[in-house]
Amino acid sequence: MLIDNPSIGTVDIDPHKIIHFPKGLVGMPDCKDWALLAPIDGSYFHWLQSVDRPELMFVVTEPSRFAPDYHVDLSPNTIQDVGLEKLEDATLLVIVNQEGQFLTGNLQGPLLINVARYTGCQLVLPRQQYNTRHVLMELRHNQQSLAA
């Protein structure tokens, strides 16, 4: 399946690897199908490309690479929502943004993905636990921004 993203061009997506978010993402309930694209330049960052809206794409990463103590408790309802049978099939990703010279991650709204079933949901954690702009790293002057 070919997706024409205005920022990065045409992307070939395996239709069997599309991740379905039954409730969409926060603020985007109609964007239910997403594809996780290979890491950018072999880094820890991936693209999360919307299948429903080709112009919509996020940079995502595993929060544990930048926040080793990051922990999310999963409720039975959440586990059921994504059809999770084994914890080994779960992966957490956070959406990354550039805030000036820093890359930040939304630790308050992680994405839970069942890699065995290609289903996911966005969690909304209590405000006091984590924030939406947790600093992941500082960009050096010679590093490129996330903007395409």
CSV table of C-alpha atoms in Angstrom, one decimal:
chain,number,residue,atom,x,y,z
A,1,MET,CA,0.0,0.0,0.0
A,2,LEU,CA,1.4,3.4,-1.0
A,3,ILE,CA,0.9,6.5,1.1
A,4,ASP,CA,1.9,9.8,-0.3
A,5,ASN,CA,3.2,11.9,2.6
A,6,PRO,CA,3.9,15.5,1.6
A,7,SER,CA,6.9,15.8,3.9
A,8,ILE,CA,8.8,12.6,3.1
A,9,GLY,CA,7.3,11.5,-0.2
A,10,THR,CA,5.7,8.1,-1.1
A,11,VAL,CA,5.9,5.4,1.6
A,12,ASP,CA,5.3,1.7,0.9
A,13,ILE,CA,3.4,0.2,3.8
A,14,ASP,CA,2.8,-3.5,4.4
A,15,PRO,CA,-1.0,-3.6,4.9
A,16,HIS,CA,-0.6,-6.6,7.3
A,17,LYS,CA,1.5,-4.4,9.6
A,18,ILE,CA,-0.9,-1.5,10.0
A,19,ILE,CA,-1.6,-0.8,13.7
A,20,HIS,CA,-5.3,-0.3,14.4
A,21,PHE,CA,-6.2,2.1,17.2
A,22,PRO,CA,-10.0,1.5,17.6
A,23,LYS,CA,-10.5,4.9,19.5
A,24,GLY,CA,-7.9,6.8,17.4
A,25,LEU,CA,-5.5,9.1,19.2
A,26,VAL,CA,-6.3,11.9,21.6
A,27,GLY,CA,-7.7,14.8,19.5
A,28,MET,CA,-7.8,12.6,16.4
A,29,PRO,CA,-10.6,10.0,17.0
A,30,ASP,CA,-11.0,9.4,13.2
A,31,CYS,CA,-7.3,8.5,12.7
A,32,LYS,CA,-7.4,4.8,13.6
A,33,ASP,CA,-4.9,3.2,11.3
A,34,TRP,CA,-1.1,3.9,11.6
A,35,ALA,CA,2.1,2.4,10.3
A,36,LEU,CA,5.4,2.3,12.3
A,37,LEU,CA,8.2,3.1,9.8
A,38,ALA,CA,11.8,2.1,10.2
A,39,PRO,CA,14.1,4.2,12.5
A,40,ILE,CA,15.3,7.4,11.2
A,41,ASP,CA,19.0,7.0,10.2
A,42,GLY,CA,19.4,3.9,12.5
A,43,SER,CA,18.5,6.0,15.5
A,44,TYR,CA,16.1,5.3,18.4
A,45,PHE,CA,13.4,7.3,16.6
A,46,HIS,CA,10.7,6.0,14.3
A,47,TRP,CA,8.0,7.6,12.2
A,48,LEU,CA,4.3,6.9,13.1
A,49,GLN,CA,2.5,7.5,9.8
A,50,SER,CA,-1.3,7.9,9.6
A,51,VAL,CA,-2.9,5.7,7.0
A,52,ASP,CA,-6.2,7.7,7.3
A,53,ARG,CA,-4.5,11.1,6.8
A,54,PRO,CA,-1.3,10.8,4.8
A,55,GLU,CA,-0.1,14.3,5.8
A,56,LEU,CA,-0.1,13.3,9.4
A,57,MET,CA,3.0,11.8,10.9
A,58,PHE,CA,4.7,11.8,14.3
A,59,VAL,CA,8.2,11.0,15.5
A,60,VAL,CA,8.0,8.3,18.3
A,61,THR,CA,10.5,6.5,20.5
A,62,GLU,CA,10.6,4.0,23.3
A,63,PRO,CA,10.5,6.1,26.5
A,64,SER,CA,12.7,3.6,28.4
A,65,ARG,CA,15.7,4.7,26.3
A,66,PHE,CA,15.5,8.2,27.8
A,67,ALA,CA,13.6,7.7,31.1
A,68,PRO,CA,14.8,4.4,32.5
A,69,ASP,CA,12.4,4.6,35.5
A,70,TYR,CA,9.3,5.2,33.4
A,71,HIS,CA,6.6,2.8,34.3
A,72,VAL,CA,3.0,2.4,33.3
A,73,ASP,CA,0.4,0.3,35.1
A,74,LEU,CA,-2.0,-1.3,32.7
A,75,SER,CA,-5.6,-1.8,33.8
A,76,PRO,CA,-7.5,-5.0,32.9
A,77,ASN,CA,-9.7,-2.9,30.5
A,78,THR,CA,-6.6,-1.5,28.7
A,79,ILE,CA,-5.2,-5.0,28.3
A,80,GLN,CA,-8.5,-6.2,26.9
A,81,ASP,CA,-8.8,-3.2,24.6
A,82,VAL,CA,-5.6,-4.1,22.7
A,83,GLY,CA,-6.1,-7.9,23.0
A,84,LEU,CA,-2.9,-8.3,25.0
A,85,GLU,CA,-2.3,-11.9,26.1
A,86,LYS,CA,1.4,-11.7,27.0
A,87,LEU,CA,3.2,-8.7,28.3
A,88,GLU,CA,6.1,-9.5,26.0
A,89,ASP,CA,3.8,-8.5,23.1
A,90,ALA,CA,3.4,-5.0,24.5
A,91,THR,CA,5.5,-2.0,23.5
A,92,LEU,CA,5.2,1.5,24.7
A,93,LEU,CA,6.0,4.5,22.5
A,94,VAL,CA,5.8,8.2,23.1
A,95,ILE,CA,5.3,11.0,20.7
A,96,VAL,CA,8.3,13.3,20.4
A,97,ASN,CA,8.3,17.0,19.8
A,98,GLN,CA,11.0,19.6,19.4
A,99,GLU,CA,10.8,22.4,22.0
A,100,GLY,CA,13.6,24.9,21.1
A,101,GLN,CA,16.9,23.1,21.5
A,102,PHE,CA,15.3,20.1,23.2
A,103,LEU,CA,13.5,16.9,22.1
A,104,THR,CA,10.6,16.2,24.5
A,105,GLY,CA,8.4,13.1,24.9
A,106,ASN,CA,4.8,13.0,25.9
A,107,LEU,CA,5.1,10.6,28.9
A,108,GLN,CA,1.6,11.5,30.0
A,109,GLY,CA,0.0,10.1,26.8
A,110,PRO,CA,2.0,7.0,25.8
A,111,LEU,CA,1.0,4.7,23.0
A,112,LEU,CA,0.5,1.1,24.0
A,113,ILE,CA,0.9,-1.3,21.0
A,114,ASN,CA,0.2,-5.0,20.9
A,115,VAL,CA,2.9,-6.1,18.4
A,116,ALA,CA,1.3,-9.6,18.0
A,117,ARG,CA,-2.1,-8.3,16.9
A,118,TYR,CA,-1.2,-4.8,15.5
A,119,THR,CA,-3.6,-3.1,17.8
A,120,GLY,CA,-3.0,-0.1,20.0
A,121,CYS,CA,-4.4,2.6,22.2
A,122,GLN,CA,-3.2,5.9,23.6
A,123,LEU,CA,-3.2,6.1,27.4
A,124,VAL,CA,-3.8,9.2,29.4
A,125,LEU,CA,-2.0,9.0,32.7
A,126,PRO,CA,-2.6,11.1,35.8
A,127,ARG,CA,-1.2,14.6,35.4
A,128,GLN,CA,0.9,14.4,38.6
A,129,GLN,CA,2.6,11.2,37.5
A,130,TYR,CA,4.2,12.4,34.2
A,131,ASN,CA,4.1,15.4,31.9
A,132,THR,CA,3.6,15.9,28.2
A,133,ARG,CA,7.0,17.6,27.6
A,134,HIS,CA,9.5,15.4,29.4
A,135,VAL,CA,13.0,16.4,28.1
A,136,LEU,CA,14.5,13.5,26.3
A,137,MET,CA,17.7,15.1,25.0
A,138,GLU,CA,19.3,18.4,24.0
A,139,LEU,CA,20.0,19.0,20.4
A,140,ARG,CA,23.5,20.0,19.4
A,141,HIS,CA,24.0,22.9,17.0
A,142,ASN,CA,25.0,20.5,14.2
A,143,GLN,CA,22.0,18.2,14.7
A,144,GLN,CA,19.0,18.6,12.4
A,145,SER,CA,15.5,19.5,13.7
A,146,LEU,CA,12.6,17.2,13.5
A,147,ALA,CA,10.8,19.5,11.1
A,148,ALA,CA,10.7,18.2,7.6
